[in-house]
Amino acid sequence: MTSVPSETDPVLSELLDLALEAARRAGALLRDGRPVDLGVAATKSSPVDVVTEMDIAAEKLITGFLTERRPRDGFLGEEGASSEGSSGIRWVIDPLDGTVNYLYGLPTWAVSIAAERNGERVVGVVEAPMRGETYHAVLGGGAYANGGAYGKGAALRTRPAPPLGQALVATGFNYVADVRTHQADIARQLIPKLRDIRRGGSAAVDLCDVAAGRLDGYYERGLHPWDLAAGDLIAREAGARTGGRPGLPADGDLTVAASPGVFELLQPLLDELGAWHD
């Protein structure tokens, strides 16, 4: 594994330290501050695509913390944070990935923070408080779990690739009913070709599970940049291959991440089945 470039690029060290601390603070707020009577504050793409008051509070905490320390940086956040900045650094933030899980008291949710430098993703942190786990990666420096210091913690590696018929693959479903119905049909066609399919409810956690070897692959249609920014980098730095449709990067049409060997079979199969359109 490539050594972590903390000494050769102190900016990356600073960005990672800040992302880790911001994610830790937001994760603690969400874990410890969840109201007993938590309700829906707003909806997005459909009546079941929800925002809670805690999503909004966590994003304000993260952007406030980062702005105080790096006032010239830009932001792109799920709950509305958007600014260009002038430093060449942009933070891509999902303050609560897995909001419906959080609303129902299910444990699979996370804080996701990535940093881009001049348009290139260079730092990713995913904090999963109910798991007691933090995942982080720096471009070219590998991916790690837990260990708050830069470059510390257990190194993440993807699982050795099984035959596709023995691969455990996760996916997610859109909140728009027609799209979700199509996605269910894709899953129906895939299940006989795989060991099984899992649906966790958090894209960031699923991508980290690919990185940690808990899944052989993951795919989903309809993700936004904040859903996948940190997790995609963590998966790639752990050895996964990631992309969208063949020859394209992961995007809103299709995101695929898998161990090398699984990816080369899963990606074209999803494209053939039409996982990227209704």
PDB file of C-alpha atoms in Angstrom:
ATOM      1  CA  MET A   1       0.000   0.000   0.000  1.00  0.00           C
ATOM      2  CA  THR A   2       1.217   3.480  -0.854  1.00  0.00           C
ATOM      3  CA  SER A   3       2.497   5.358   2.178  1.00  0.00           C
ATOM      4  CA  VAL A   4       0.369   8.228   3.432  1.00  0.00           C
ATOM      5  CA  PRO A   5       1.811  11.497   2.090  1.00  0.00           C
ATOM      6  CA  SER A   6       1.406  13.524   5.278  1.00  0.00           C
ATOM      7  CA  GLU A   7       4.955  14.868   5.270  1.00  0.00           C
ATOM      8  CA  THR A   8       5.030  15.673   1.569  1.00  0.00           C
ATOM      9  CA  ASP A   9       1.663  17.424   1.459  1.00  0.00           C
ATOM     10  CA  PRO A  10       0.760  19.166   4.701  1.00  0.00           C
ATOM     11  CA  VAL A  11      -2.437  20.563   3.154  1.00  0.00           C
ATOM     12  CA  LEU A  12      -3.847  17.049   2.875  1.00  0.00           C
ATOM     13  CA  SER A  13      -2.918  16.396   6.477  1.00  0.00           C
ATOM     14  CA  GLU A  14      -4.766  19.535   7.546  1.00  0.00           C
ATOM     15  CA  LEU A  15      -7.830  18.717   5.457  1.00  0.00           C
ATOM     16  CA  LEU A  16      -8.043  15.199   6.842  1.00  0.00           C
ATOM     17  CA  ASP A  17      -7.642  16.339  10.432  1.00  0.00           C
ATOM     18  CA  LEU A  18     -10.408  18.899   9.960  1.00  0.00           C
ATOM     19  CA  ALA A  19     -12.713  16.421   8.229  1.00  0.00           C
ATOM     20  CA  LEU A  20     -12.189  13.858  10.994  1.00  0.00           C
ATOM     21  CA  GLU A  21     -12.950  16.384  13.711  1.00  0.00           C
ATOM     22  CA  ALA A  22     -15.978  17.854  11.919  1.00  0.00           C
ATOM     23  CA  ALA A  23     -17.396  14.377  11.292  1.00  0.00           C
ATOM     24  CA  ARG A  24     -16.766  13.351  14.901  1.00  0.00           C
ATOM     25  CA  ARG A  25     -18.577  16.420  16.225  1.00  0.00           C
ATOM     26  CA  ALA A  26     -21.523  16.007  13.858  1.00  0.00           C
ATOM     27  CA  GLY A  27     -21.742  12.289  14.621  1.00  0.00           C
ATOM     28  CA  ALA A  28     -21.838  12.991  18.351  1.00  0.00           C
ATOM     29  CA  LEU A  29     -24.553  15.607  17.857  1.00  0.00           C
ATOM     30  CA  LEU A  30     -26.665  13.198  15.841  1.00  0.00           C
ATOM     31  CA  ARG A  31     -26.129  10.258  18.203  1.00  0.00           C
ATOM     32  CA  ASP A  32     -26.539  12.083  21.498  1.00  0.00           C
ATOM     33  CA  GLY A  33     -28.932  14.846  20.473  1.00  0.00           C
ATOM     34  CA  ARG A  34     -31.587  12.833  18.667  1.00  0.00           C
ATOM     35  CA  PRO A  35     -34.977  13.929  20.041  1.00  0.00           C
ATOM     36  CA  VAL A  36     -37.294  11.206  21.252  1.00  0.00           C
ATOM     37  CA  ASP A  37     -40.076  12.781  19.181  1.00  0.00           C
ATOM     38  CA  LEU A  38     -37.921  13.367  16.071  1.00  0.00           C
ATOM     39  CA  GLY A  39     -40.102  14.263  13.115  1.00  0.00           C
ATOM     40  CA  VAL A  40     -39.850  15.244   9.463  1.00  0.00           C
ATOM     41  CA  ALA A  41     -38.826  18.855   8.840  1.00  0.00           C
ATOM     42  CA  ALA A  42     -39.205  18.773   5.038  1.00  0.00           C
ATOM     43  CA  THR A  43     -39.362  16.480   2.029  1.00  0.00           C
ATOM     44  CA  LYS A  44     -37.277  16.459  -1.144  1.00  0.00           C
ATOM     45  CA  SER A  45     -37.888  14.321  -4.234  1.00  0.00           C
ATOM     46  CA  SER A  46     -41.052  12.679  -2.865  1.00  0.00           C
ATOM     47  CA  PRO A  47     -43.136  12.553   0.346  1.00  0.00           C
ATOM     48  CA  VAL A  48     -40.967   9.673   1.622  1.00  0.00           C
ATOM     49  CA  ASP A  49     -37.627  11.399   0.863  1.00  0.00           C
ATOM     50  CA  VAL A  50     -37.299  13.257   4.131  1.00  0.00           C
ATOM     51  CA  VAL A  51     -35.174  15.831   5.940  1.00  0.00           C
ATOM     52  CA  THR A  52     -35.153  16.061   9.734  1.00  0.00           C
ATOM     53  CA  GLU A  53     -34.172  18.971  11.947  1.00  0.00           C
ATOM     54  CA  MET A  54     -31.035  16.986  12.803  1.00  0.00           C
ATOM     55  CA  ASP A  55     -29.842  16.856   9.147  1.00  0.00           C
ATOM     56  CA  ILE A  56     -29.976  20.646   9.102  1.00  0.00           C
ATOM     57  CA  ALA A  57     -28.313  21.063  12.498  1.00  0.00           C
ATOM     58  CA  ALA A  58     -25.480  18.692  11.580  1.00  0.00           C
ATOM     59  CA  GLU A  59     -24.751  20.508   8.321  1.00  0.00           C
ATOM     60  CA  LYS A  60     -24.668  23.858  10.119  1.00  0.00           C
ATOM     61  CA  LEU A  61     -22.247  22.429  12.677  1.00  0.00           C
ATOM     62  CA  ILE A  62     -19.923  21.071   9.963  1.00  0.00           C
ATOM     63  CA  THR A  63     -19.923  24.170   7.768  1.00  0.00           C
ATOM     64  CA  GLY A  64     -19.504  26.465  10.774  1.00  0.00           C
ATOM     65  CA  PHE A  65     -16.554  24.461  12.087  1.00  0.00           C
ATOM     66  CA  LEU A  66     -14.809  24.341   8.696  1.00  0.00           C
ATOM     67  CA  THR A  67     -15.513  27.986   7.832  1.00  0.00           C
ATOM     68  CA  GLU A  68     -14.012  29.135  11.116  1.00  0.00           C
ATOM     69  CA  ARG A  69     -10.761  27.338  10.307  1.00  0.00           C
ATOM     70  CA  ARG A  70     -10.664  27.753   6.507  1.00  0.00           C
ATOM     71  CA  PRO A  71     -12.830  30.764   5.604  1.00  0.00           C
ATOM     72  CA  ARG A  72     -11.837  30.802   1.922  1.00  0.00           C
ATOM     73  CA  ASP A  73     -13.015  27.254   1.151  1.00  0.00           C
ATOM     74  CA  GLY A  74     -16.150  26.402  -0.822  1.00  0.00           C
ATOM     75  CA  PHE A  75     -19.001  24.048   0.095  1.00  0.00           C
ATOM     76  CA  LEU A  76     -21.496  21.697  -1.497  1.00  0.00           C
ATOM     77  CA  GLY A  77     -23.896  20.223   1.047  1.00  0.00           C
ATOM     78  CA  GLU A  78     -27.042  18.135   0.792  1.00  0.00           C
ATOM     79  CA  GLU A  79     -29.070  20.490   2.948  1.00  0.00           C
ATOM     80  CA  GLY A  80     -28.270  23.621   0.984  1.00  0.00           C
ATOM     81  CA  ALA A  81     -24.702  24.684   1.780  1.00  0.00           C
ATOM     82  CA  SER A  82     -23.290  26.025  -1.480  1.00  0.00           C
ATOM     83  CA  SER A  83     -20.450  28.468  -2.066  1.00  0.00           C
ATOM     84  CA  GLU A  84     -17.623  28.700  -4.565  1.00  0.00           C
ATOM     85  CA  GLY A  85     -14.798  29.733  -2.249  1.00  0.00           C
ATOM     86  CA  SER A  86     -11.465  31.129  -3.439  1.00  0.00           C
ATOM     87  CA  SER A  87      -8.887  28.674  -2.048  1.00  0.00           C
ATOM     88  CA  GLY A  88      -9.268  25.854  -4.576  1.00  0.00           C
ATOM     89  CA  ILE A  89     -10.676  23.631  -1.819  1.00  0.00           C
ATOM     90  CA  ARG A  90     -14.336  22.568  -1.775  1.00  0.00           C
ATOM     91  CA  TRP A  91     -15.988  20.488   0.941  1.00  0.00           C
ATOM     92  CA  VAL A  92     -18.684  18.037  -0.191  1.00  0.00           C
ATOM     93  CA  ILE A  93     -20.910  17.203   2.773  1.00  0.00           C
ATOM     94  CA  ASP A  94     -23.704  14.791   3.536  1.00  0.00           C
ATOM     95  CA  PRO A  95     -24.438  15.577   7.185  1.00  0.00           C
ATOM     96  CA  LEU A  96     -26.698  12.540   7.622  1.00  0.00           C
ATOM     97  CA  ASP A  97     -26.571   9.801   5.009  1.00  0.00           C
ATOM     98  CA  GLY A  98     -29.337   7.342   5.812  1.00  0.00           C
ATOM     99  CA  THR A  99     -31.895   9.839   7.113  1.00  0.00           C
ATOM    100  CA  VAL A 100     -34.814   7.407   6.999  1.00  0.00           C
ATOM    101  CA  ASN A 101     -32.809   4.868   9.014  1.00  0.00           C
ATOM    102  CA  TYR A 102     -32.056   7.620  11.524  1.00  0.00           C
ATOM    103  CA  LEU A 103     -35.701   8.685  11.674  1.00  0.00           C
ATOM    104  CA  TYR A 104     -36.769   5.118  12.481  1.00  0.00           C
ATOM    105  CA  GLY A 105     -33.968   4.469  14.958  1.00  0.00           C
ATOM    106  CA  LEU A 106     -32.075   2.041  12.724  1.00  0.00           C
ATOM    107  CA  PRO A 107     -28.270   2.108  13.186  1.00  0.00           C
ATOM    108  CA  THR A 108     -27.064   2.315   9.574  1.00  0.00           C
ATOM    109  CA  TRP A 109     -26.452   6.021   9.038  1.00  0.00           C
ATOM    110  CA  ALA A 110     -23.335   8.144   8.732  1.00  0.00           C
ATOM    111  CA  VAL A 111     -21.760  11.571   8.366  1.00  0.00           C
ATOM    112  CA  SER A 112     -19.883  11.899   5.078  1.00  0.00           C
ATOM    113  CA  ILE A 113     -17.312  14.642   4.394  1.00  0.00           C
ATOM    114  CA  ALA A 114     -15.001  14.885   1.390  1.00  0.00           C
ATOM    115  CA  ALA A 115     -12.540  17.550   0.322  1.00  0.00           C
ATOM    116  CA  GLU A 116     -11.773  18.394  -3.284  1.00  0.00           C
ATOM    117  CA  ARG A 117      -8.691  20.327  -4.390  1.00  0.00           C
ATOM    118  CA  ASN A 118      -8.993  22.042  -7.754  1.00  0.00           C
ATOM    119  CA  GLY A 119     -11.827  19.676  -8.658  1.00  0.00           C
ATOM    120  CA  GLU A 120     -10.035  16.477  -7.611  1.00  0.00           C
ATOM    121  CA  ARG A 121     -11.272  14.485  -4.630  1.00  0.00           C
ATOM    122  CA  VAL A 122      -8.369  14.214  -2.188  1.00  0.00           C
ATOM    123  CA  VAL A 123      -9.805  13.440   1.284  1.00  0.00           C
ATOM    124  CA  GLY A 124     -12.765  11.379   2.438  1.00  0.00           C
ATOM    125  CA  VAL A 125     -14.164  10.677   5.905  1.00  0.00           C
ATOM    126  CA  VAL A 126     -17.237   8.627   6.821  1.00  0.00           C
ATOM    127  CA  GLU A 127     -18.259   8.585  10.474  1.00  0.00           C
ATOM    128  CA  ALA A 128     -20.694   5.814  11.475  1.00  0.00           C
ATOM    129  CA  PRO A 129     -21.442   6.528  15.156  1.00  0.00           C
ATOM    130  CA  MET A 130     -23.763   3.608  15.874  1.00  0.00           C
ATOM    131  CA  ARG A 131     -21.075   1.237  14.605  1.00  0.00           C
ATOM    132  CA  GLY A 132     -18.375   3.039  16.548  1.00  0.00           C
ATOM    133  CA  GLU A 133     -16.417   3.264  13.291  1.00  0.00           C
ATOM    134  CA  THR A 134     -14.668   6.000  11.339  1.00  0.00           C
ATOM    135  CA  TYR A 135     -13.362   5.417   7.828  1.00  0.00           C
ATOM    136  CA  HIS A 136     -10.933   7.754   6.112  1.00  0.00           C
ATOM    137  CA  ALA A 137      -8.744   8.007   3.043  1.00  0.00           C
ATOM    138  CA  VAL A 138      -6.358  10.395   1.350  1.00  0.00           C
ATOM    139  CA  LEU A 139      -5.719  10.241  -2.384  1.00  0.00           C
ATOM    140  CA  GLY A 140      -2.696   7.996  -2.898  1.00  0.00           C
ATOM    141  CA  GLY A 141      -2.427   7.196   0.809  1.00  0.00           C
ATOM    142  CA  GLY A 142      -4.684   4.189   1.297  1.00  0.00           C
ATOM    143  CA  ALA A 143      -7.859   3.788   3.323  1.00  0.00           C
ATOM    144  CA  TYR A 144      -8.173   3.178   7.054  1.00  0.00           C
ATOM    145  CA  ALA A 145     -10.759   2.455   9.717  1.00  0.00           C
ATOM    146  CA  ASN A 146     -10.772   4.109  13.133  1.00  0.00           C
ATOM    147  CA  GLY A 147      -7.580   5.661  14.497  1.00  0.00           C
ATOM    148  CA  GLY A 148      -8.037   9.403  14.686  1.00  0.00           C
ATOM    149  CA  ALA A 149      -4.483  10.394  13.761  1.00  0.00           C
ATOM    150  CA  TYR A 150      -3.478  10.851  10.143  1.00  0.00           C
ATOM    151  CA  GLY A 151      -2.420   7.538   8.661  1.00  0.00           C
ATOM    152  CA  LYS A 152      -3.247   5.552  11.807  1.00  0.00           C
ATOM    153  CA  GLY A 153      -5.780   2.789  12.248  1.00  0.00           C
ATOM    154  CA  ALA A 154      -6.433  -0.509  10.507  1.00  0.00           C
ATOM    155  CA  ALA A 155      -5.736  -0.526   6.773  1.00  0.00           C
ATOM    156  CA  LEU A 156      -8.764  -1.393   4.652  1.00  0.00           C
ATOM    157  CA  ARG A 157      -8.601  -3.856   1.773  1.00  0.00           C
ATOM    158  CA  THR A 158     -11.324  -5.240  -0.445  1.00  0.00           C
ATOM    159  CA  ARG A 159     -12.139  -8.949  -0.379  1.00  0.00           C
ATOM    160  CA  PRO A 160     -10.489 -11.270  -2.889  1.00  0.00           C
ATOM    161  CA  ALA A 161     -12.913 -11.550  -5.769  1.00  0.00           C
ATOM    162  CA  PRO A 162     -15.212 -14.596  -5.707  1.00  0.00           C
ATOM    163  CA  PRO A 163     -17.049 -15.853  -8.793  1.00  0.00           C
ATOM    164  CA  LEU A 164     -19.959 -13.527  -9.499  1.00  0.00           C
ATOM    165  CA  GLY A 165     -22.404 -16.218  -8.398  1.00  0.00           C
ATOM    166  CA  GLN A 166     -20.834 -16.106  -4.919  1.00  0.00           C
ATOM    167  CA  ALA A 167     -20.666 -12.302  -4.633  1.00  0.00           C
ATOM    168  CA  LEU A 168     -22.584 -10.428  -1.930  1.00  0.00           C
ATOM    169  CA  VAL A 169     -23.716  -7.133  -3.438  1.00  0.00           C
ATOM    170  CA  ALA A 170     -25.539  -4.176  -1.867  1.00  0.00           C
ATOM    171  CA  THR A 171     -27.830  -1.685  -3.513  1.00  0.00           C
ATOM    172  CA  GLY A 172     -30.197   1.157  -2.687  1.00  0.00           C
ATOM    173  CA  PHE A 173     -33.583   2.331  -3.907  1.00  0.00           C
ATOM    174  CA  ASN A 174     -34.804   5.716  -5.024  1.00  0.00           C
ATOM    175  CA  TYR A 175     -37.591   7.546  -3.198  1.00  0.00           C
ATOM    176  CA  VAL A 176     -39.559   8.171  -6.416  1.00  0.00           C
ATOM    177  CA  ALA A 177     -41.998   5.265  -6.756  1.00  0.00           C
ATOM    178  CA  ASP A 178     -41.609   4.649 -10.515  1.00  0.00           C
ATOM    179  CA  VAL A 179     -37.827   4.642 -10.291  1.00  0.00           C
ATOM    180  CA  ARG A 180     -37.894   2.378  -7.248  1.00  0.00           C
ATOM    181  CA  THR A 181     -40.138  -0.092  -9.065  1.00  0.00           C
ATOM    182  CA  HIS A 182     -37.657  -0.294 -11.938  1.00  0.00           C
ATOM    183  CA  GLN A 183     -34.791  -0.762  -9.489  1.00  0.00           C
ATOM    184  CA  ALA A 184     -36.668  -3.626  -7.841  1.00  0.00           C
ATOM    185  CA  ASP A 185     -36.986  -5.306 -11.237  1.00  0.00           C
ATOM    186  CA  ILE A 186     -33.228  -4.983 -11.793  1.00  0.00           C
ATOM    187  CA  ALA A 187     -32.619  -6.568  -8.382  1.00  0.00           C
ATOM    188  CA  ARG A 188     -35.027  -9.389  -9.264  1.00  0.00           C
ATOM    189  CA  GLN A 189     -32.991 -10.175 -12.369  1.00  0.00           C
ATOM    190  CA  LEU A 190     -29.694  -9.937 -10.506  1.00  0.00           C
ATOM    191  CA  ILE A 191     -30.478 -12.132  -7.511  1.00  0.00           C
ATOM    192  CA  PRO A 192     -30.151 -15.460  -9.386  1.00  0.00           C
ATOM    193  CA  LYS A 193     -26.718 -14.379 -10.621  1.00  0.00           C
ATOM    194  CA  LEU A 194     -25.306 -13.462  -7.172  1.00  0.00           C
ATOM    195  CA  ARG A 195     -24.926 -14.958  -3.714  1.00  0.00           C
ATOM    196  CA  ASP A 196     -27.448 -12.398  -2.464  1.00  0.00           C
ATOM    197  CA  ILE A 197     -28.353  -8.707  -2.351  1.00  0.00           C
ATOM    198  CA  ARG A 198     -28.300  -6.429   0.692  1.00  0.00           C
ATOM    199  CA  ARG A 199     -30.032  -3.059   1.176  1.00  0.00           C
ATOM    200  CA  GLY A 200     -28.514  -1.097   4.059  1.00  0.00           C
ATOM    201  CA  GLY A 201     -29.949   2.369   3.487  1.00  0.00           C
ATOM    202  CA  SER A 202     -26.739   4.436   3.431  1.00  0.00           C
ATOM    203  CA  ALA A 203     -24.621   4.762   0.288  1.00  0.00           C
ATOM    204  CA  ALA A 204     -21.653   6.036   2.304  1.00  0.00           C
ATOM    205  CA  VAL A 205     -21.714   3.007   4.608  1.00  0.00           C
ATOM    206  CA  ASP A 206     -22.186   0.579   1.706  1.00  0.00           C
ATOM    207  CA  LEU A 207     -19.127   2.009  -0.065  1.00  0.00           C
ATOM    208  CA  CYS A 208     -17.092   1.687   3.131  1.00  0.00           C
ATOM    209  CA  ASP A 209     -18.289  -1.892   3.528  1.00  0.00           C
ATOM    210  CA  VAL A 210     -16.901  -2.647   0.075  1.00  0.00           C
ATOM    211  CA  ALA A 211     -13.619  -1.064   1.218  1.00  0.00           C
ATOM    212  CA  ALA A 212     -13.601  -3.132   4.410  1.00  0.00           C
ATOM    213  CA  GLY A 213     -14.306  -6.429   2.641  1.00  0.00           C
ATOM    214  CA  ARG A 214     -17.793  -6.811   4.108  1.00  0.00           C
ATOM    215  CA  LEU A 215     -19.341  -6.646   0.657  1.00  0.00           C
ATOM    216  CA  ASP A 216     -18.046  -7.797  -2.710  1.00  0.00           C
ATOM    217  CA  GLY A 217     -19.822  -4.999  -4.546  1.00  0.00           C
ATOM    218  CA  TYR A 218     -22.370  -2.201  -4.478  1.00  0.00           C
ATOM    219  CA  TYR A 219     -24.426  -0.385  -7.085  1.00  0.00           C
ATOM    220  CA  GLU A 220     -27.084   2.309  -7.075  1.00  0.00           C
ATOM    221  CA  ARG A 221     -28.804   4.708  -9.411  1.00  0.00           C
ATOM    222  CA  GLY A 222     -29.673   8.281  -8.468  1.00  0.00           C
ATOM    223  CA  LEU A 223     -26.848   9.228  -6.100  1.00  0.00           C
ATOM    224  CA  HIS A 224     -25.767  12.840  -5.660  1.00  0.00           C
ATOM    225  CA  PRO A 225     -22.150  14.026  -5.277  1.00  0.00           C
ATOM    226  CA  TRP A 226     -22.502  14.289  -1.482  1.00  0.00           C
ATOM    227  CA  ASP A 227     -23.787  10.697  -1.261  1.00  0.00           C
ATOM    228  CA  LEU A 228     -20.698   9.158  -2.812  1.00  0.00           C
ATOM    229  CA  ALA A 229     -17.821  11.664  -2.592  1.00  0.00           C
ATOM    230  CA  ALA A 230     -16.134  10.343   0.547  1.00  0.00           C
ATOM    231  CA  GLY A 231     -17.156   6.699   0.208  1.00  0.00           C
ATOM    232  CA  ASP A 232     -16.000   6.426  -3.404  1.00  0.00           C
ATOM    233  CA  LEU A 233     -12.509   7.655  -2.481  1.00  0.00           C
ATOM    234  CA  ILE A 234     -12.341   5.311   0.527  1.00  0.00           C
ATOM    235  CA  ALA A 235     -13.378   2.338  -1.612  1.00  0.00           C
ATOM    236  CA  ARG A 236     -10.838   3.136  -4.339  1.00  0.00           C
ATOM    237  CA  GLU A 237      -8.032   3.648  -1.860  1.00  0.00           C
ATOM    238  CA  ALA A 238      -8.869   0.228  -0.362  1.00  0.00           C
ATOM    239  CA  GLY A 239      -8.397  -1.375  -3.771  1.00  0.00           C
ATOM    240  CA  ALA A 240     -11.931  -1.320  -5.176  1.00  0.00           C
ATOM    241  CA  ARG A 241     -12.748  -0.315  -8.700  1.00  0.00           C
ATOM    242  CA  THR A 242     -15.476   2.281  -9.035  1.00  0.00           C
ATOM    243  CA  GLY A 243     -17.341   3.831 -11.936  1.00  0.00           C
ATOM    244  CA  GLY A 244     -20.685   4.377 -13.585  1.00  0.00           C
ATOM    245  CA  ARG A 245     -21.717   3.011 -16.946  1.00  0.00           C
ATOM    246  CA  PRO A 246     -18.785   1.427 -18.814  1.00  0.00           C
ATOM    247  CA  GLY A 247     -16.193   4.102 -19.521  1.00  0.00           C
ATOM    248  CA  LEU A 248     -17.866   6.695 -17.314  1.00  0.00           C
ATOM    249  CA  PRO A 249     -17.279   7.814 -13.721  1.00  0.00           C
ATOM    250  CA  ALA A 250     -19.722   7.128 -10.914  1.00  0.00           C
ATOM    251  CA  ASP A 251     -22.574   9.629 -11.119  1.00  0.00           C
ATOM    252  CA  GLY A 252     -26.315  10.029 -10.772  1.00  0.00           C
ATOM    253  CA  ASP A 253     -27.040   7.622 -13.622  1.00  0.00           C
ATOM    254  CA  LEU A 254     -25.151   4.736 -12.024  1.00  0.00           C
ATOM    255  CA  THR A 255     -22.590   4.139  -9.304  1.00  0.00           C
ATOM    256  CA  VAL A 256     -20.773   0.808  -9.132  1.00  0.00           C
ATOM    257  CA  ALA A 257     -18.040  -0.163  -6.656  1.00  0.00           C
ATOM    258  CA  ALA A 258     -16.618  -3.655  -6.287  1.00  0.00           C
ATOM    259  CA  SER A 259     -13.534  -5.727  -5.720  1.00  0.00           C
ATOM    260  CA  PRO A 260     -11.368  -6.078  -8.836  1.00  0.00           C
ATOM    261  CA  GLY A 261     -12.670  -9.125 -10.634  1.00  0.00           C
ATOM    262  CA  VAL A 262     -16.231  -8.591  -9.457  1.00  0.00           C
ATOM    263  CA  PHE A 263     -16.387  -5.069 -10.899  1.00  0.00           C
ATOM    264  CA  GLU A 264     -15.457  -6.245 -14.399  1.00  0.00           C
ATOM    265  CA  LEU A 265     -18.436  -8.625 -14.382  1.00  0.00           C
ATOM    266  CA  LEU A 266     -20.965  -6.583 -12.421  1.00  0.00           C
ATOM    267  CA  GLN A 267     -20.634  -3.256 -14.262  1.00  0.00           C
ATOM    268  CA  PRO A 268     -21.403  -4.539 -17.791  1.00  0.00           C
ATOM    269  CA  LEU A 269     -24.181  -6.757 -16.433  1.00  0.00           C
ATOM    270  CA  LEU A 270     -25.862  -3.753 -14.798  1.00  0.00           C
ATOM    271  CA  ASP A 271     -25.465  -1.775 -18.018  1.00  0.00           C
ATOM    272  CA  GLU A 272     -26.983  -4.610 -20.030  1.00  0.00           C
ATOM    273  CA  LEU A 273     -29.942  -4.872 -17.661  1.00  0.00           C
ATOM    274  CA  GLY A 274     -30.549  -1.121 -17.905  1.00  0.00           C
ATOM    275  CA  ALA A 275     -29.870  -0.281 -14.279  1.00  0.00           C
ATOM    276  CA  TRP A 276     -29.220   3.323 -15.311  1.00  0.00           C
ATOM    277  CA  HIS A 277     -32.659   4.143 -16.762  1.00  0.00           C
ATOM    278  CA  ASP A 278     -36.369   3.457 -16.296  1.00  0.00           C
TER     279      ASP A 278
END
